[in-house]
Coordinates of C-alpha atoms and ligand atoms in Angstrom, one line a residue:
X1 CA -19.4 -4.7 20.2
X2 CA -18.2 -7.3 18.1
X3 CA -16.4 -10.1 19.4
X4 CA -12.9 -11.4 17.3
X5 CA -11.1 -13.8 19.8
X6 CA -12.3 -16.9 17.7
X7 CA -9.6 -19.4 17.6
X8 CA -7.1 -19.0 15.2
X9 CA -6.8 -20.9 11.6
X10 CA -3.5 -19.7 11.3
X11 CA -0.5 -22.4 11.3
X12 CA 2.1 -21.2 13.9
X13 CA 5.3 -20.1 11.8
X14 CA 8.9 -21.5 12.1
X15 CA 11.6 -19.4 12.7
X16 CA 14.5 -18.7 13.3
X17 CA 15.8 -18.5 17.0
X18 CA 16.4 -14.8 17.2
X19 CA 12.4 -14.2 15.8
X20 CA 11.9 -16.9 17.7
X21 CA 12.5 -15.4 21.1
X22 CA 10.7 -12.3 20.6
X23 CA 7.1 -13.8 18.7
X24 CA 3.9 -14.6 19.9
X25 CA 2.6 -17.5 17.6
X26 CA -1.2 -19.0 17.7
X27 CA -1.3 -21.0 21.5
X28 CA 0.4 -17.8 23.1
X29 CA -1.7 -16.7 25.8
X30 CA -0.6 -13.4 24.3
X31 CA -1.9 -13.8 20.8
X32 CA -5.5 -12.6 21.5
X33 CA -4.3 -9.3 22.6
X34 CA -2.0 -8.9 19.4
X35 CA -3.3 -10.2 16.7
X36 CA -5.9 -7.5 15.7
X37 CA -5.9 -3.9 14.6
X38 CA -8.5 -1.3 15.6
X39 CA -10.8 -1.8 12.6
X40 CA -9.7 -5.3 11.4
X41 CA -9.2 -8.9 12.7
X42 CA -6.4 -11.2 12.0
X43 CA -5.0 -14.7 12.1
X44 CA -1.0 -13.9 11.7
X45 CA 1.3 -16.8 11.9
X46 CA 3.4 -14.9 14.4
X47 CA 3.7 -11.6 15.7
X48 CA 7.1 -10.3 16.1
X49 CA 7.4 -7.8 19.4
X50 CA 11.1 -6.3 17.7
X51 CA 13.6 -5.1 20.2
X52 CA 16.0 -3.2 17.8
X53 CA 16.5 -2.3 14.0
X54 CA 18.5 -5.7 14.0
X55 CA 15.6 -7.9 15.1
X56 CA 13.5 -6.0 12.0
X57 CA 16.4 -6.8 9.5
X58 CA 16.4 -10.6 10.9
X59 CA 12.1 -10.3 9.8
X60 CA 12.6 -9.2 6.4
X61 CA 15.2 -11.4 5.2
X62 CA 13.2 -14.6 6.7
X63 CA 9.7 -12.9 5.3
X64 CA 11.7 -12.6 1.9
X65 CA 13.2 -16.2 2.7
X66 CA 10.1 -17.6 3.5
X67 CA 7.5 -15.5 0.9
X68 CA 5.2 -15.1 3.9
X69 CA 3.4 -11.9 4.2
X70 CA 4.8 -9.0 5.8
X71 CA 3.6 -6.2 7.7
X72 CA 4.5 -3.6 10.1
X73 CA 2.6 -2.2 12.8
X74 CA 3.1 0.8 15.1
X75 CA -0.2 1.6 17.2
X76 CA -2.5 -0.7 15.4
X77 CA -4.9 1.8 14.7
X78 CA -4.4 2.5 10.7
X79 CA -7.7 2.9 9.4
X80 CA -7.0 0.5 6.3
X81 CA -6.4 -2.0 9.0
X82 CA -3.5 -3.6 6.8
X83 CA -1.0 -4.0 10.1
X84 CA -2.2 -7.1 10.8
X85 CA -2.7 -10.3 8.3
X86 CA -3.2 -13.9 8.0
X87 CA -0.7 -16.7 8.2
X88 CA 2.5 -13.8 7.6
X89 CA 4.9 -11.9 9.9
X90 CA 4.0 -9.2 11.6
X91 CA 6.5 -6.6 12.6
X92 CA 5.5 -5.2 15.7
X93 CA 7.2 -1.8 16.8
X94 CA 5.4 -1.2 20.5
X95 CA 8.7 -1.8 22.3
X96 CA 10.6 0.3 20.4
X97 CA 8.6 3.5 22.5
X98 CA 10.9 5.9 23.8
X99 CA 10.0 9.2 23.4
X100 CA 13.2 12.3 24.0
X101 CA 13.5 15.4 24.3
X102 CA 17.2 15.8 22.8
X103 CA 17.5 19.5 23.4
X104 CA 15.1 21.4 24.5
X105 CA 16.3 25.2 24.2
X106 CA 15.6 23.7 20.2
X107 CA 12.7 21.6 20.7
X108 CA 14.2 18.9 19.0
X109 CA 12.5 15.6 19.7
X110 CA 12.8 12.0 19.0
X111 CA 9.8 9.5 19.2
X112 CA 10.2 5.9 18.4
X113 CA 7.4 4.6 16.0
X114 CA 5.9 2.3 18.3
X115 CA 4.7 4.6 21.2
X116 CA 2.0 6.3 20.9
X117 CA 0.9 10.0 19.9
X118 CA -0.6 10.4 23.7
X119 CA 2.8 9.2 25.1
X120 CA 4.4 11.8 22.8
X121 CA 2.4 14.6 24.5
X122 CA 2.7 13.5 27.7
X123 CA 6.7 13.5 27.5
X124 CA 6.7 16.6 25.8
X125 CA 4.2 19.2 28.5
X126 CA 6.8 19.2 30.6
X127 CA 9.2 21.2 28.4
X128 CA 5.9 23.6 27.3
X129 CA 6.4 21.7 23.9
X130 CA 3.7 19.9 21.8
X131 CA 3.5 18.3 18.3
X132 CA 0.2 18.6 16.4
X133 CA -0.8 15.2 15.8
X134 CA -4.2 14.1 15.7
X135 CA -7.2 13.6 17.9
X136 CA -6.3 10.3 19.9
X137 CA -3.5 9.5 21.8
X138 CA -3.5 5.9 20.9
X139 CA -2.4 6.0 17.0
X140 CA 0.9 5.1 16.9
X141 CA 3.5 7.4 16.0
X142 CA 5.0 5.1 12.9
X143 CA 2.0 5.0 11.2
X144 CA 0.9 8.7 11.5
X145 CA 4.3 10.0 11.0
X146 CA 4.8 8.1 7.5
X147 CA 1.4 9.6 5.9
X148 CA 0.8 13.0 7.5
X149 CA -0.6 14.0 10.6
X150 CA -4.1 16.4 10.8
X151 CA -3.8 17.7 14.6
X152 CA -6.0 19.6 17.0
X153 CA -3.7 22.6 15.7
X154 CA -3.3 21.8 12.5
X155 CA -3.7 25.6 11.1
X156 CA -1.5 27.0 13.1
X157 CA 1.3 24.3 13.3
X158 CA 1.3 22.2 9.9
X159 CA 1.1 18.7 9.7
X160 CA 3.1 16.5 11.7
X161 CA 5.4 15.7 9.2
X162 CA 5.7 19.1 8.5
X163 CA 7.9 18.9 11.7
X164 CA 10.0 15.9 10.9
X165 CA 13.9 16.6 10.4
X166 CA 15.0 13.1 10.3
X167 CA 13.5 9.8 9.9
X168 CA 15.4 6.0 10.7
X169 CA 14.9 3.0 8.7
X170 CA 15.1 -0.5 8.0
X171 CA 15.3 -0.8 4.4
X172 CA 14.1 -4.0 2.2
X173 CA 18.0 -4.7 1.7
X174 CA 18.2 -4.8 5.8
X175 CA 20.1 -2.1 5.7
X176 CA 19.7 0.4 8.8
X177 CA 19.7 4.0 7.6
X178 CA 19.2 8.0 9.1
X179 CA 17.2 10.3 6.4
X180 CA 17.3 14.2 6.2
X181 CA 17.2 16.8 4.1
X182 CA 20.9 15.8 3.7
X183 CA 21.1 12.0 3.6
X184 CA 19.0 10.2 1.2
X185 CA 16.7 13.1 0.6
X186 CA 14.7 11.3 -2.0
X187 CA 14.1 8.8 0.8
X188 CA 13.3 11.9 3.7
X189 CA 10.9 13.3 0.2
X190 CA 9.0 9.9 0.2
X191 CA 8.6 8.8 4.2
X192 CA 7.1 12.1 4.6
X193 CA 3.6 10.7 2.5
X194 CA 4.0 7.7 1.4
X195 CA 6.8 5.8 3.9
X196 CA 4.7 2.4 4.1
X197 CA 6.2 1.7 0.8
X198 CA 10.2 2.4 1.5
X199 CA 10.9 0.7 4.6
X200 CA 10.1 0.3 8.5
X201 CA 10.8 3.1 10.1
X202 CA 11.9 3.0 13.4
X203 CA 12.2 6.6 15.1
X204 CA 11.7 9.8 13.6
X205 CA 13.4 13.4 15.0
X206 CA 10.7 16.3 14.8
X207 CA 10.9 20.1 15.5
X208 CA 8.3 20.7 18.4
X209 CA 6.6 23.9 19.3
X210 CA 6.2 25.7 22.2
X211 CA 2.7 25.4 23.3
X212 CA 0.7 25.3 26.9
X213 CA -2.3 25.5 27.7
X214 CA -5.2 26.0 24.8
X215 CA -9.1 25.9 25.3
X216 CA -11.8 24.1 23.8
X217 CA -14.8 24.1 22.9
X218 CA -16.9 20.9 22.1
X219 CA -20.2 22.6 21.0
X220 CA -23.4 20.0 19.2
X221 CA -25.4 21.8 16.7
X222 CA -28.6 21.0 15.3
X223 CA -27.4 20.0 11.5
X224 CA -30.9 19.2 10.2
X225 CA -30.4 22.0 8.0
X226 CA -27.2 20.1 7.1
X227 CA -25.6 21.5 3.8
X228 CA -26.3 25.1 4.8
X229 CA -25.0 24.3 8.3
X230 CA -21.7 22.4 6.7
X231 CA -21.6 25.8 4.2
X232 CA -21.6 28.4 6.8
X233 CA -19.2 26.1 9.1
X234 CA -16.3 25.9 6.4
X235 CA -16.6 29.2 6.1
X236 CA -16.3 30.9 9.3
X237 CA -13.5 28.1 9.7
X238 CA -11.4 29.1 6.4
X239 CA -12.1 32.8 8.1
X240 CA -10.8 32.0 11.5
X241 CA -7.1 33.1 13.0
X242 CA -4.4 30.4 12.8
X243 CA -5.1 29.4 16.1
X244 CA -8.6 27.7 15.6
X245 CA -8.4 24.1 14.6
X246 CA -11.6 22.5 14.6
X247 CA -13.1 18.9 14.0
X248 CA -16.7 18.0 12.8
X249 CA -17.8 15.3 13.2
X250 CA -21.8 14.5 11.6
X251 CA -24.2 11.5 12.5
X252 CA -27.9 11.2 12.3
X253 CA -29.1 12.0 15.4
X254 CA -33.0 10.9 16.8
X255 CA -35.9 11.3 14.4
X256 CA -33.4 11.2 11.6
X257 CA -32.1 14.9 12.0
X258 CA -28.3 15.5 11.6
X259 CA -26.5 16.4 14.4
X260 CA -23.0 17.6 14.1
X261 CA -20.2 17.8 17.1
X262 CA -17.4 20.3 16.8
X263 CA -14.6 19.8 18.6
X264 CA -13.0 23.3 18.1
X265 CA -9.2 24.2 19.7
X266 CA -7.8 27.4 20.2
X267 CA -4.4 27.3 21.0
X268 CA -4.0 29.7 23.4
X269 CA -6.4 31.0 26.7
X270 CA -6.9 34.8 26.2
X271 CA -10.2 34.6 26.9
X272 CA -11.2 37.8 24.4
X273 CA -9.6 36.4 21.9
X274 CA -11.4 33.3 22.6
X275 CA -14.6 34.6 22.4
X276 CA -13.9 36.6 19.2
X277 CA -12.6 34.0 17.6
X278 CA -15.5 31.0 18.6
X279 CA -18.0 33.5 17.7
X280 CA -18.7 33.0 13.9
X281 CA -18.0 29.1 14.5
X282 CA -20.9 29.1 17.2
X283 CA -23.4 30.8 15.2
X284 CA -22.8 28.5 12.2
X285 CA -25.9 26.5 13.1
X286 CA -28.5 26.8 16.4
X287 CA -26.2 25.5 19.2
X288 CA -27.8 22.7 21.3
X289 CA -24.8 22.2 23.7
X290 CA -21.8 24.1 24.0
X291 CA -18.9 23.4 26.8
X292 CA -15.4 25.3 26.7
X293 CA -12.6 24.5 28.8
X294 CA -8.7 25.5 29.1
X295 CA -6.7 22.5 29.8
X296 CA -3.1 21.3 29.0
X297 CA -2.8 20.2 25.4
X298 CA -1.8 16.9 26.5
X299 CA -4.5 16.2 28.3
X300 CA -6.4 16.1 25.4
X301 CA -4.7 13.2 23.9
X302 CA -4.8 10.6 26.9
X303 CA -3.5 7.1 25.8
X304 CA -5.1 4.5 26.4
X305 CA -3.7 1.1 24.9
X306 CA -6.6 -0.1 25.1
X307 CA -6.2 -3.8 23.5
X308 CA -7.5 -4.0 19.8
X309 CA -9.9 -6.0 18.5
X310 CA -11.6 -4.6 15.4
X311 CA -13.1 -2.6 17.8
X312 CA -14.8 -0.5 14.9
X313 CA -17.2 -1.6 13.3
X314 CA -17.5 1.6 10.7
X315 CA -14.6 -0.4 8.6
X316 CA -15.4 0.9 5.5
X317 CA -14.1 4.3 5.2
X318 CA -13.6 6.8 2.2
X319 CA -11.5 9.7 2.1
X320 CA -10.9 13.3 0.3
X321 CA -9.6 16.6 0.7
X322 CA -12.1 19.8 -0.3
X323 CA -10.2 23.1 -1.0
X324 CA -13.9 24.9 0.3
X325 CA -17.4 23.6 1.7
X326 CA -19.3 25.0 -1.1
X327 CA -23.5 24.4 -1.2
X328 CA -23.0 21.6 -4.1
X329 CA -20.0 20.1 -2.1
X330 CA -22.2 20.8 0.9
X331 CA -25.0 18.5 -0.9
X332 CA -23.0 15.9 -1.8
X333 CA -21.1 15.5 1.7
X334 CA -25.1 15.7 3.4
X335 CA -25.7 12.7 1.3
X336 CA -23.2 10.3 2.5
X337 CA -25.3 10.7 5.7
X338 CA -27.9 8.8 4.0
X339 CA -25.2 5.6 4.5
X340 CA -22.6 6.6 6.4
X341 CA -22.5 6.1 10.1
X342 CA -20.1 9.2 10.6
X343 CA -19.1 11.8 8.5
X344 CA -16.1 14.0 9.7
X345 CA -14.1 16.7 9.0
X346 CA -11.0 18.5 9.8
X347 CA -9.8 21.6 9.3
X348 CA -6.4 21.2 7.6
X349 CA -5.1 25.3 5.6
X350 CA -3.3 27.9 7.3
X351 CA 0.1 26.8 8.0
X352 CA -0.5 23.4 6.4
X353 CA -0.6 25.4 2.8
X354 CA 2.2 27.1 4.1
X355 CA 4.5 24.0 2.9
X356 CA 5.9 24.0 -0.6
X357 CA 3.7 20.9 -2.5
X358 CA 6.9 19.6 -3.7
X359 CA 8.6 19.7 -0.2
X360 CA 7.5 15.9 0.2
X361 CA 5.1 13.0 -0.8
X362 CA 2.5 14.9 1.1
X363 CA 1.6 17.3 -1.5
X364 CA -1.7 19.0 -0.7
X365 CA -1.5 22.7 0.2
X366 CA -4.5 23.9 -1.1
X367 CA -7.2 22.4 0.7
X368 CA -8.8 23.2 3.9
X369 CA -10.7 20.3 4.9
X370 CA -10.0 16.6 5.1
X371 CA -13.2 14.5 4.7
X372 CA -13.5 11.0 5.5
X373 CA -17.2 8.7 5.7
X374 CA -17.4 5.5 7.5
X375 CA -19.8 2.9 7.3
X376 CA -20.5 -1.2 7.6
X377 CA -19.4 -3.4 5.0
X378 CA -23.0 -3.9 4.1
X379 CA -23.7 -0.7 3.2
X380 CA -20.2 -0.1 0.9
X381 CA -21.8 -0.1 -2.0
X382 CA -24.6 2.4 -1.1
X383 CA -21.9 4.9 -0.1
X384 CA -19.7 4.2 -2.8
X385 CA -22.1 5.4 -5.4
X386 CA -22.6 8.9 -3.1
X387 CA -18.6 9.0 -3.1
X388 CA -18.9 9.0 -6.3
X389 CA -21.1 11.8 -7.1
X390 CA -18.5 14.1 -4.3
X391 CA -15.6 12.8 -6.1
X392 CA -15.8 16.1 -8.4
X393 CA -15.8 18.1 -5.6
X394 CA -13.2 16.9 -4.2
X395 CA -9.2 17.8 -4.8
X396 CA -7.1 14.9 -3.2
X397 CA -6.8 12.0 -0.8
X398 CA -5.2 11.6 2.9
X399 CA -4.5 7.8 2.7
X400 CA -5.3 7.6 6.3
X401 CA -8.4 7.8 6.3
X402 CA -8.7 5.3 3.2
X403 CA -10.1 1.9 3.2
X404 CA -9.2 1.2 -0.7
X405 CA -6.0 0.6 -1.5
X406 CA -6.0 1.0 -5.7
X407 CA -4.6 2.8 -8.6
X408 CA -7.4 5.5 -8.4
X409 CA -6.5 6.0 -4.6
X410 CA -2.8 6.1 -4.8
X411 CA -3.6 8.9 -8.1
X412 CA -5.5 10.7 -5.8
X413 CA -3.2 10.7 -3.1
X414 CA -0.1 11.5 -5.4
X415 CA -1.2 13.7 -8.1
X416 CA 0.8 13.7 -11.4
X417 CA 4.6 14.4 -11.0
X418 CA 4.3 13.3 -7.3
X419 CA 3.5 9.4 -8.7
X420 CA 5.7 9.0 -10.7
X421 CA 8.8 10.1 -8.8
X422 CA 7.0 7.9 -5.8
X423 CA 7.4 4.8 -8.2
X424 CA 10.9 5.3 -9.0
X425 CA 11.8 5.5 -5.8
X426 CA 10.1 2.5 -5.0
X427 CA 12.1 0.9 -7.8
X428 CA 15.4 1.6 -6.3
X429 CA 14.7 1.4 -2.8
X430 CA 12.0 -1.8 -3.0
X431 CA 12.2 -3.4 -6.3
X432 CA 11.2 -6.8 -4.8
X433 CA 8.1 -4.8 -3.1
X434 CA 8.5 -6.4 0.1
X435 CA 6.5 -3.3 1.8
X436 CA 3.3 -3.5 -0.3
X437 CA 0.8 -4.7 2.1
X438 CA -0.9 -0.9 2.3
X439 CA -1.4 1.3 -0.8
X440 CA 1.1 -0.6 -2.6
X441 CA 2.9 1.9 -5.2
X442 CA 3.4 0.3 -8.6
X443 CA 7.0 -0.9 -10.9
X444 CA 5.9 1.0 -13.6
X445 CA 3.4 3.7 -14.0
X446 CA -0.2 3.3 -14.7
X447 CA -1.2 2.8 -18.3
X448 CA -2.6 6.1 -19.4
Ligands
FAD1 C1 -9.7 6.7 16.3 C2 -8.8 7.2 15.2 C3 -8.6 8.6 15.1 C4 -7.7 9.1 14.2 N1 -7.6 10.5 14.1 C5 -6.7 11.0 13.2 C6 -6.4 12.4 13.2 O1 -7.0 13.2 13.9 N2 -5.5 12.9 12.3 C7 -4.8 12.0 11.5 O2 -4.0 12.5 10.7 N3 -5.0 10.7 11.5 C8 -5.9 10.2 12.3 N4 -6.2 8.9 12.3 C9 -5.6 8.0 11.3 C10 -4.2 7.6 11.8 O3 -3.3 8.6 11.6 C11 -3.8 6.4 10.9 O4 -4.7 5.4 10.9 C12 -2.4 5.9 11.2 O5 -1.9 5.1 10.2 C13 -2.4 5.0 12.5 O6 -1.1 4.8 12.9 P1 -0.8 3.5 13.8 O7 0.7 3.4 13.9 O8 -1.6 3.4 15.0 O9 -1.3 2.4 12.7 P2 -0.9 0.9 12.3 O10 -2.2 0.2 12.1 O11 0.2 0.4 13.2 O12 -0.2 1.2 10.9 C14 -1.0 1.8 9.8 C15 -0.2 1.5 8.5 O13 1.0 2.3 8.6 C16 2.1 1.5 8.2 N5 3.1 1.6 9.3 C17 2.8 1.5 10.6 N6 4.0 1.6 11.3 C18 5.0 1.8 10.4 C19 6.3 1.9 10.5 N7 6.9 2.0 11.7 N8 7.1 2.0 9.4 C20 6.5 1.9 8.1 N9 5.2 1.8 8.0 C21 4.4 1.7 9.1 C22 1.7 0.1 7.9 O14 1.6 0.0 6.5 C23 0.3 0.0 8.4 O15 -0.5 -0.7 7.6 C24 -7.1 8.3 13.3 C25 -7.2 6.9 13.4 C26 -8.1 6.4 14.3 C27 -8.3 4.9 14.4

């Protein structure tokens, strides 16, 4: 595991005594625990645990005062690792926690950015609700919530924005604003995608589902056959009811053969339909372990808070979305193994395609898989040239699972028409791009 509490080269900021009473600065005994993500270390010149949308306002005009760099963190866990930084502010949204159920005959919830996904379950098993949300209960719900969301029941519940009805935000101005459908909905369009680049946001209102128990079943194939095994998976998972969401994830196992680990979901515990439904997942490649289980969603998502300190060492990470696993697709993705230390993939489709592309940033409702390869910085290069040959293959980017932060990126992301209105916005609502510390959109658009 690798070791990042060195001491810190980072001058302790001055600020002002509002900041001032709610920052940890380099000689805090607190600093080691906050000044790193999950995947990257950092020296920040003081770490801002906000209270309220007032303390943020106070942090952005004194970052604009002050031309320090600014960044905003919510669980510390964005693959990018761009919520920490050296010598700037960081805006640090773990206080700000609370999770509500504000009515729950409608399931209409509101989550703070800075608790955490597993939090979010937890408060909502209670009512028999749940929001799809990812795999781990220690992302943080700001920055989930402001990209997209892949959940353990992704196909049969959409994205997690998907079920956002209102977002809240500090704006670059300091403003303090509520986005719907109604208010600002150029604002509510972009959050949902690309909200890193409009604001911090602060809470968000979602629509939750009913949902109790569902089963699972983590099964570990023997992948050495590895592009037919990935070809037959997609497959019988683009063939699968709504209900099965499942996650692959692909390493090279001893003796050099590919092992791949499916973490499969069925949201429900018929155990028939179970059964039926596993079947042509199962049989996918020769099964070497296979456990299922019904349990609580929630219980799936524990949360942790386990302190972060670039933790991962895969930091390198690429990302793309595939509409289906075909064999040359399947070759391509079988390569990265070569390089990569994990390959995964997710099962986005069913009611994810359900959404309208232009309904938000977010615009992918074709696909069915997200893809993402991670490796060590020394081997970038190796799987950037593999990447490469994919790319054709390929039909989109989630930026969360994206380590580069460029033009061909943010294209990928925000194909065509989607850009471009993404960069006017930023005009009006950022001209002096005081949010551009993660996939920073552009003034103008990119020269053809
Ligand atoms: C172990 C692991 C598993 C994951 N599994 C999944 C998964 O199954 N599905 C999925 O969809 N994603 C998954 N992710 C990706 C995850 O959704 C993103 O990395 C997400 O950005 C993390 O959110 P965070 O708040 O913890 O991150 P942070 O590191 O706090 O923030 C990430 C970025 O988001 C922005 N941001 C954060 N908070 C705010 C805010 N309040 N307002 C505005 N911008 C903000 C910042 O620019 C920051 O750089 C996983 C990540 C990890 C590390």
């Amino acid at each position: 595991m690798r070791t990042t509490d060195t001491p810190s080269r980072s001058p302790s900021l001055d600020l002002p005594e509002r900041l001032g009473a709610v920052a940890v600065r380099p000689g805090d005994r607190r600093y080691d625990s906050v000044r790193h993500t999950y995947t990257r270390p950092g020296s920040p010149g003081a770490v801002l645990l906000v209270r309220s949308a007032g303390d943020i306002a106070a942090a952005l005009a004194h970052a604009r005062a002050t031309q320090v760099p600014l960044t905003a963190r919510s669980g510390g866990h964005g693959i990018s690792g761009r919520s920490t930084n050296d010598g700037g502010i960081v805006v640090d949204l773990s206080r700000l926690n609370a999770v509500e159920v504000l009515d729950s005959r409608s399931a209409l919830v509101r989550a703070e950015a800075g608790a955490r996904w597993g939090e979010v379950a937890a408060a909502l098993a209670p009512y028999g609700l749940a929001l799809s949300s990812g795999d781990t209960g220690d992302v943080g719900v700001g920055g989930l919530a402001t990209a997209g969301g892949i959940g353990l029941m992704s196909r049969l519940h959409g994205l997690t924005i998907d079920h956002m009805s209102a977002a809240e935000l500090v704006l670059a101005d300091g403003s303090v604003v509520r986005t719907d459908v109604e208010h600002d909905p150029d604002l509510f369009w972009a959050v949902r995608g690309a909200g890193a680049n409009f604001g911090v946001a602060t809470a968000f209102e979602f629509q939750a589902e009913p949902v109790r128990d569902v089963t699972v079943a983590v099964t570990v194939h023997d992948a050495a056959d590895t592009a037919a095994f990935l070809t037959r998976w997609g497959a019988a998972v683009e063939a699968a009811p709504r209900a099965v969401t499942s996650f692959l994830t692909l390493v090279t196992g001893a003796g050099g053969r590919a092992v791949a680990q499916a973490m499969t979901v069925y949201a429900g515990t018929d155990a028939t339909a179970v059964r039926t439904a596993l079947a042509p997942l199962l049989s996918a490649g020769r099964v070497l372990r296979n456990q299922a289980f019904a349990t609580p969603y929630h219980q799936l998502l524990p949360a942790g808070h386990e302190p972060q300190h670039a933790q991962q060492p895969l930091s390198v990470s690429r990302s793309g979305l595939v509409d289906h696993i075909t064999p040359p697709a399947a070759e391509h993705i079988t390569a990265l193994l070569e390089t990569a230390g994990m390959v995964q993939l997710r099962s986005v489709g069913g009611a994810v395609n359900d959404a309208p592309p232009e309904a938000m940033a977010y615009s992918h409702r074709t696909q069915n898989f997200s893809l993402m390869a991670a490796t060590v910085p020394t081997l970038r290069d190796d799987l950037d040239q593999r990447w490469e040959r994919l790319h054709p293959h390929l039909n989109g980017l989630y930026l969360s699972f994206e380590t580069r932060t460029g033009r061909q990126q943010l294209e990928d992301a925000f194909p065509g028409a989607v850009l471009e209105r993404l960069i006017a916005l930023k005009s009006h609502y950022d001209p002096d791009h005081l949010f551009d510390n993660n996939f920073a959109l552009p003034s103008v658009r990119f020269p053809h």
